[in-house]
Amino acid sequence: MAEVISPREGDDRAADDQDELPPGVSEHEIGDIEDRARLRTPVIYEIVRREGETEMARPITSLWWSGVAAGLSISFSLLAQAALWLHLPDAPWRPLVTGFGYSAGFLIVVLARQQLFTENTVTVVLPVAAEFTLGNVRRLLRMWSVVFAANMTGTFVAALFCTVTPAIAPELRAAMIEVSRMAMGLGWVAMLFRAIGAGFLIAAMVWLIPSAEGAQFHVITMVTYLIAVAGFAHIVAGSVEGFLLVLNGELPLWGMVGRFTIPVLVGNIVGGTALFAVISYAQVMKEM
């Protein structure tokens, strides 16, 4: 039964609340304090978890085309890096500047709310961790498979467009191939561990965005710039580079799959799910 409060009791409670105000703080300033307070960890967790629930409930068609759009958009990371690489002198600091170009595609994808596989390694895992059922696991695998396939389709189309059409100037295409060569020049084990770092950072970015408010641009730029300058490997952004090398005869398809796709896919999942998502859930599971 709901509690009935008399007018007199309401006045007494209001007076008590007024008495409890911190020294030097007026009643109307309490709202300002609440607005500026940082979000508590359980609140961030619940925001990300509900985002995952919403995404898993979307129709396959919506997930597919959003994933294809993300694969196309992420290609602008390589394009921006190559443009900077082409116009900067050959100096030791050049990679530190070209790394900012890597953020371009991620800014488009994240701010446009397109489906990126590595973001889903944390958002859709939290609902499964909170309620581990066969139905949730099935929805998780459904979303992962659809979004990953859509991302790969988008990156292949983007690489094909850059290769066979005159939209990209020859010197810029050559710079894109050069940047891609450097990204693909690692062994299987190195790719795996660098992908773990990228997966963890992308999951951290997803965790930071709810409390970033108007600073989302800076959060996305900071995290993805760190991935670029640290030489970490991202399955979707890197696939543009891999497909570009394959289409230009620089790398066999089996070499891309064996030396890049498999280790980076596994590493991104481990970094985003086994490390970040599980740790994030462990922080709040006793408070929820």
Coordinates of C-alpha atoms in Angstrom, one line a residue:
M1 CA 0.0 0.0 0.0
A2 CA 1.3 3.5 -0.9
E3 CA 2.3 5.7 2.0
V4 CA -0.1 8.6 2.7
I5 CA 1.7 11.8 3.7
S6 CA -0.3 14.6 5.3
P7 CA 0.3 18.2 4.4
R8 CA 1.9 18.8 7.8
E9 CA 4.2 15.8 7.4
G10 CA 5.2 17.0 3.9
D11 CA 6.1 20.4 5.3
D12 CA 8.2 18.8 8.1
R13 CA 10.1 16.7 5.5
A14 CA 10.8 19.7 3.3
A15 CA 12.1 21.5 6.4
D16 CA 14.3 18.5 7.3
D17 CA 15.6 18.4 3.7
Q18 CA 16.4 22.1 3.9
D19 CA 18.2 21.5 7.2
E20 CA 20.3 18.8 5.5
L21 CA 21.6 21.1 2.8
P22 CA 25.5 21.4 2.8
P23 CA 26.8 24.7 4.2
G24 CA 26.9 27.4 1.6
V25 CA 24.7 25.6 -0.9
S26 CA 21.2 26.8 -1.7
E27 CA 18.3 24.6 -2.5
H28 CA 18.2 25.4 -6.2
E29 CA 22.0 24.6 -6.5
I30 CA 21.4 21.0 -5.5
G31 CA 20.1 20.3 -9.0
D32 CA 23.3 21.7 -10.5
I33 CA 25.4 19.4 -8.2
E34 CA 23.4 16.4 -9.3
D35 CA 23.7 17.4 -13.0
R36 CA 27.5 17.7 -12.7
A37 CA 28.1 14.6 -10.7
R38 CA 29.8 11.7 -12.4
L39 CA 27.7 8.7 -13.4
R40 CA 28.2 5.8 -11.0
T41 CA 29.6 2.6 -12.4
P42 CA 26.3 0.6 -12.0
V43 CA 24.5 3.4 -14.0
I44 CA 27.0 3.2 -16.8
Y45 CA 26.7 -0.6 -16.8
E46 CA 22.9 -0.4 -17.0
I47 CA 23.1 2.1 -19.9
V48 CA 25.5 -0.2 -21.9
R49 CA 23.5 -3.3 -21.0
R50 CA 20.2 -1.8 -22.2
E51 CA 21.9 -0.7 -25.4
G52 CA 22.9 -4.3 -25.9
E53 CA 19.4 -5.5 -25.3
T54 CA 18.0 -3.0 -27.8
E55 CA 20.6 -4.0 -30.5
M56 CA 20.0 -7.7 -30.1
A57 CA 16.2 -7.2 -30.6
R58 CA 16.7 -5.4 -34.0
P59 CA 15.7 -7.2 -37.2
I60 CA 18.4 -9.0 -39.2
T61 CA 17.8 -6.7 -42.1
S62 CA 18.5 -3.6 -40.0
L63 CA 21.6 -5.1 -38.5
W64 CA 22.9 -6.2 -41.9
W65 CA 22.6 -2.8 -43.7
S66 CA 23.9 -0.9 -40.6
G67 CA 26.9 -3.3 -40.6
V68 CA 27.6 -2.8 -44.3
A69 CA 27.4 1.0 -43.8
A70 CA 30.0 0.6 -41.0
G71 CA 32.3 -1.4 -43.2
L72 CA 32.1 1.3 -45.9
S73 CA 32.5 4.2 -43.4
I74 CA 35.5 2.7 -41.7
S75 CA 37.4 2.8 -45.0
F76 CA 37.8 6.5 -44.5
S77 CA 40.3 5.7 -41.7
L78 CA 42.7 4.3 -44.3
L79 CA 42.0 7.1 -46.7
A80 CA 42.7 9.8 -44.2
Q81 CA 45.9 8.1 -43.0
A82 CA 47.1 7.7 -46.6
A83 CA 46.3 11.4 -47.4
L84 CA 48.3 12.6 -44.4
W85 CA 51.2 10.1 -45.2
L86 CA 51.3 11.3 -48.8
H87 CA 51.6 15.0 -47.9
L88 CA 53.9 14.8 -44.9
P89 CA 57.7 14.7 -45.1
D90 CA 59.5 11.4 -44.4
A91 CA 60.3 12.2 -40.8
P92 CA 60.3 10.1 -37.5
W93 CA 57.2 12.0 -36.3
R94 CA 55.2 11.3 -39.4
P95 CA 53.4 8.2 -37.9
L96 CA 52.3 10.3 -34.9
V97 CA 50.5 12.7 -37.2
T98 CA 49.1 10.2 -39.6
G99 CA 47.6 8.3 -36.7
F100 CA 45.0 11.0 -36.4
G101 CA 43.6 9.9 -39.8
Y102 CA 42.8 6.5 -38.3
S103 CA 40.1 8.2 -36.1
A104 CA 38.1 9.5 -39.1
G105 CA 36.3 6.3 -40.0
F106 CA 35.5 5.5 -36.3
L107 CA 34.0 8.9 -35.8
I108 CA 31.6 8.4 -38.7
V109 CA 30.7 4.9 -37.5
V110 CA 30.2 5.6 -33.8
L111 CA 28.5 9.0 -34.1
A112 CA 26.2 7.7 -36.9
R113 CA 25.3 4.7 -34.7
Q114 CA 26.3 2.1 -37.3
Q115 CA 26.9 -1.5 -36.3
L116 CA 30.6 -2.2 -35.7
F117 CA 31.6 -5.7 -34.7
T118 CA 34.1 -4.7 -32.0
E119 CA 31.6 -2.5 -30.2
N120 CA 29.3 -5.5 -29.9
T121 CA 32.0 -7.5 -28.0
V122 CA 30.9 -5.5 -24.9
T123 CA 27.4 -4.2 -25.4
V124 CA 25.7 -7.5 -26.3
V125 CA 27.8 -9.5 -23.9
L126 CA 26.6 -7.7 -20.8
P127 CA 23.0 -8.8 -21.1
V128 CA 24.2 -12.4 -21.6
A129 CA 26.5 -12.1 -18.5
A130 CA 23.5 -10.7 -16.5
E131 CA 21.2 -13.5 -17.6
F132 CA 23.0 -16.5 -19.0
T133 CA 20.3 -18.4 -20.9
L134 CA 20.3 -20.4 -24.2
G135 CA 18.1 -17.8 -25.8
N136 CA 20.5 -14.9 -24.9
V137 CA 23.5 -16.9 -26.2
R138 CA 21.6 -17.6 -29.4
R139 CA 20.8 -13.9 -29.9
L140 CA 24.4 -13.0 -29.2
L141 CA 25.7 -15.4 -31.8
R142 CA 23.0 -14.2 -34.3
M143 CA 24.1 -10.6 -33.9
W144 CA 27.8 -11.3 -34.0
S145 CA 27.6 -13.4 -37.2
V146 CA 25.3 -10.9 -39.0
V147 CA 27.3 -7.8 -38.1
F148 CA 30.7 -9.4 -38.8
A149 CA 29.6 -10.6 -42.2
A150 CA 28.1 -7.2 -43.0
N151 CA 31.2 -5.4 -41.9
M152 CA 33.4 -7.7 -44.1
T153 CA 31.1 -7.1 -47.0
G154 CA 31.3 -3.3 -46.6
T155 CA 35.1 -3.3 -46.3
F156 CA 35.5 -5.5 -49.4
V157 CA 33.2 -3.2 -51.4
A158 CA 35.2 -0.2 -50.2
A159 CA 38.5 -1.7 -51.1
L160 CA 37.1 -2.8 -54.5
F161 CA 35.8 0.8 -55.1
C162 CA 39.3 2.2 -54.3
T163 CA 41.0 -0.3 -56.7
V164 CA 38.8 -0.3 -59.8
T165 CA 37.4 3.2 -60.0
P166 CA 39.1 6.5 -60.8
A167 CA 37.7 8.0 -57.6
I168 CA 41.1 7.7 -55.9
A169 CA 44.1 9.4 -57.5
P170 CA 46.9 7.0 -58.4
E171 CA 49.4 8.6 -55.9
L172 CA 46.8 8.4 -53.1
R173 CA 46.0 4.8 -53.9
A174 CA 49.8 4.0 -53.8
A175 CA 49.9 5.7 -50.3
M176 CA 47.0 3.6 -49.2
I177 CA 48.8 0.4 -50.3
E178 CA 52.0 1.5 -48.5
V179 CA 50.1 2.1 -45.2
S180 CA 48.4 -1.2 -45.6
R181 CA 51.7 -3.0 -46.1
M182 CA 53.0 -1.7 -42.8
A183 CA 49.8 -2.8 -41.0
M184 CA 50.0 -6.3 -42.4
G185 CA 53.7 -6.9 -41.8
L186 CA 53.3 -8.8 -38.5
G187 CA 53.3 -12.5 -37.6
W188 CA 50.3 -14.5 -36.3
V189 CA 51.2 -14.2 -32.6
A190 CA 52.0 -10.5 -32.8
M191 CA 48.7 -9.9 -34.5
L192 CA 46.8 -11.8 -31.9
F193 CA 48.2 -9.9 -28.9
R194 CA 47.9 -6.5 -30.7
A195 CA 44.3 -7.3 -31.4
I196 CA 43.7 -8.0 -27.7
G197 CA 44.8 -4.4 -27.0
A198 CA 42.5 -3.0 -29.7
G199 CA 39.5 -5.0 -28.5
F200 CA 40.0 -3.8 -24.9
L201 CA 40.4 -0.1 -26.0
I202 CA 37.2 -0.2 -28.2
A203 CA 35.3 -1.7 -25.3
A204 CA 36.6 1.0 -23.0
M205 CA 35.5 3.6 -25.5
V206 CA 31.9 2.1 -25.4
W207 CA 32.1 2.3 -21.6
L208 CA 33.3 5.9 -21.6
I209 CA 30.7 7.3 -24.1
P210 CA 27.7 7.4 -21.7
S211 CA 29.5 9.8 -19.3
A212 CA 31.2 11.7 -22.1
E213 CA 28.1 13.8 -23.0
G214 CA 29.4 16.6 -25.3
A215 CA 33.0 15.1 -25.4
Q216 CA 32.2 12.0 -27.4
F217 CA 34.2 13.3 -30.4
H218 CA 37.3 13.6 -28.2
V219 CA 36.8 10.2 -26.5
I220 CA 36.5 8.4 -29.9
T221 CA 39.5 10.3 -31.3
M222 CA 41.7 9.7 -28.2
V223 CA 41.0 5.9 -28.1
T224 CA 41.3 5.2 -31.8
Y225 CA 44.4 7.4 -32.1
L226 CA 46.0 5.3 -29.4
I227 CA 45.1 2.2 -31.3
A228 CA 46.8 3.6 -34.4
V229 CA 50.0 4.9 -32.9
A230 CA 50.5 1.8 -30.8
G231 CA 50.2 -0.4 -33.8
F232 CA 47.2 -2.4 -32.5
A233 CA 45.0 -4.5 -34.9
H234 CA 41.3 -3.9 -35.5
I235 CA 39.4 -6.6 -37.4
V236 CA 37.2 -4.2 -39.4
A237 CA 39.5 -1.3 -40.1
G238 CA 42.3 -3.7 -40.9
S239 CA 40.1 -5.6 -43.3
V240 CA 40.0 -2.6 -45.6
E241 CA 43.8 -2.7 -45.7
G242 CA 43.9 -6.5 -46.2
F243 CA 41.3 -6.5 -49.0
L244 CA 43.1 -3.6 -50.7
L245 CA 46.4 -5.6 -50.8
V246 CA 44.5 -8.7 -52.0
L247 CA 42.8 -6.9 -54.9
N248 CA 46.1 -5.2 -55.9
G249 CA 48.0 -8.5 -56.0
E250 CA 50.1 -7.7 -52.9
L251 CA 48.7 -10.5 -50.6
P252 CA 47.0 -13.8 -51.3
L253 CA 43.5 -14.2 -49.9
W254 CA 44.5 -17.2 -47.8
G255 CA 47.4 -15.1 -46.4
M256 CA 45.0 -12.4 -45.3
V257 CA 42.7 -14.9 -43.7
G258 CA 45.4 -16.9 -41.9
R259 CA 47.8 -14.1 -40.9
F260 CA 45.3 -11.4 -40.2
T261 CA 41.6 -12.2 -40.1
I262 CA 41.7 -15.3 -37.7
P263 CA 44.2 -14.0 -35.1
V264 CA 42.8 -10.4 -35.1
L265 CA 39.2 -11.7 -34.8
V266 CA 40.1 -13.9 -31.9
G267 CA 42.2 -11.2 -30.2
N268 CA 39.5 -8.5 -30.5
I269 CA 36.9 -10.9 -29.0
V270 CA 39.2 -11.8 -26.1
G271 CA 40.1 -8.1 -25.4
G272 CA 36.6 -6.8 -25.6
T273 CA 34.7 -9.8 -24.1
A274 CA 36.9 -12.0 -22.0
L275 CA 38.8 -9.0 -20.5
F276 CA 36.8 -5.8 -20.5
A277 CA 33.1 -7.0 -20.5
V278 CA 33.7 -9.7 -17.9
I279 CA 35.6 -7.2 -15.7
S280 CA 33.0 -4.6 -16.1
Y281 CA 30.2 -7.0 -15.1
A282 CA 32.3 -8.2 -12.1
Q283 CA 32.5 -4.5 -10.9
V284 CA 28.8 -4.2 -10.4
M285 CA 27.3 -7.7 -10.0
K286 CA 27.0 -7.3 -6.2
E287 CA 25.4 -3.9 -6.6
M288 CA 22.8 -4.6 -9.2

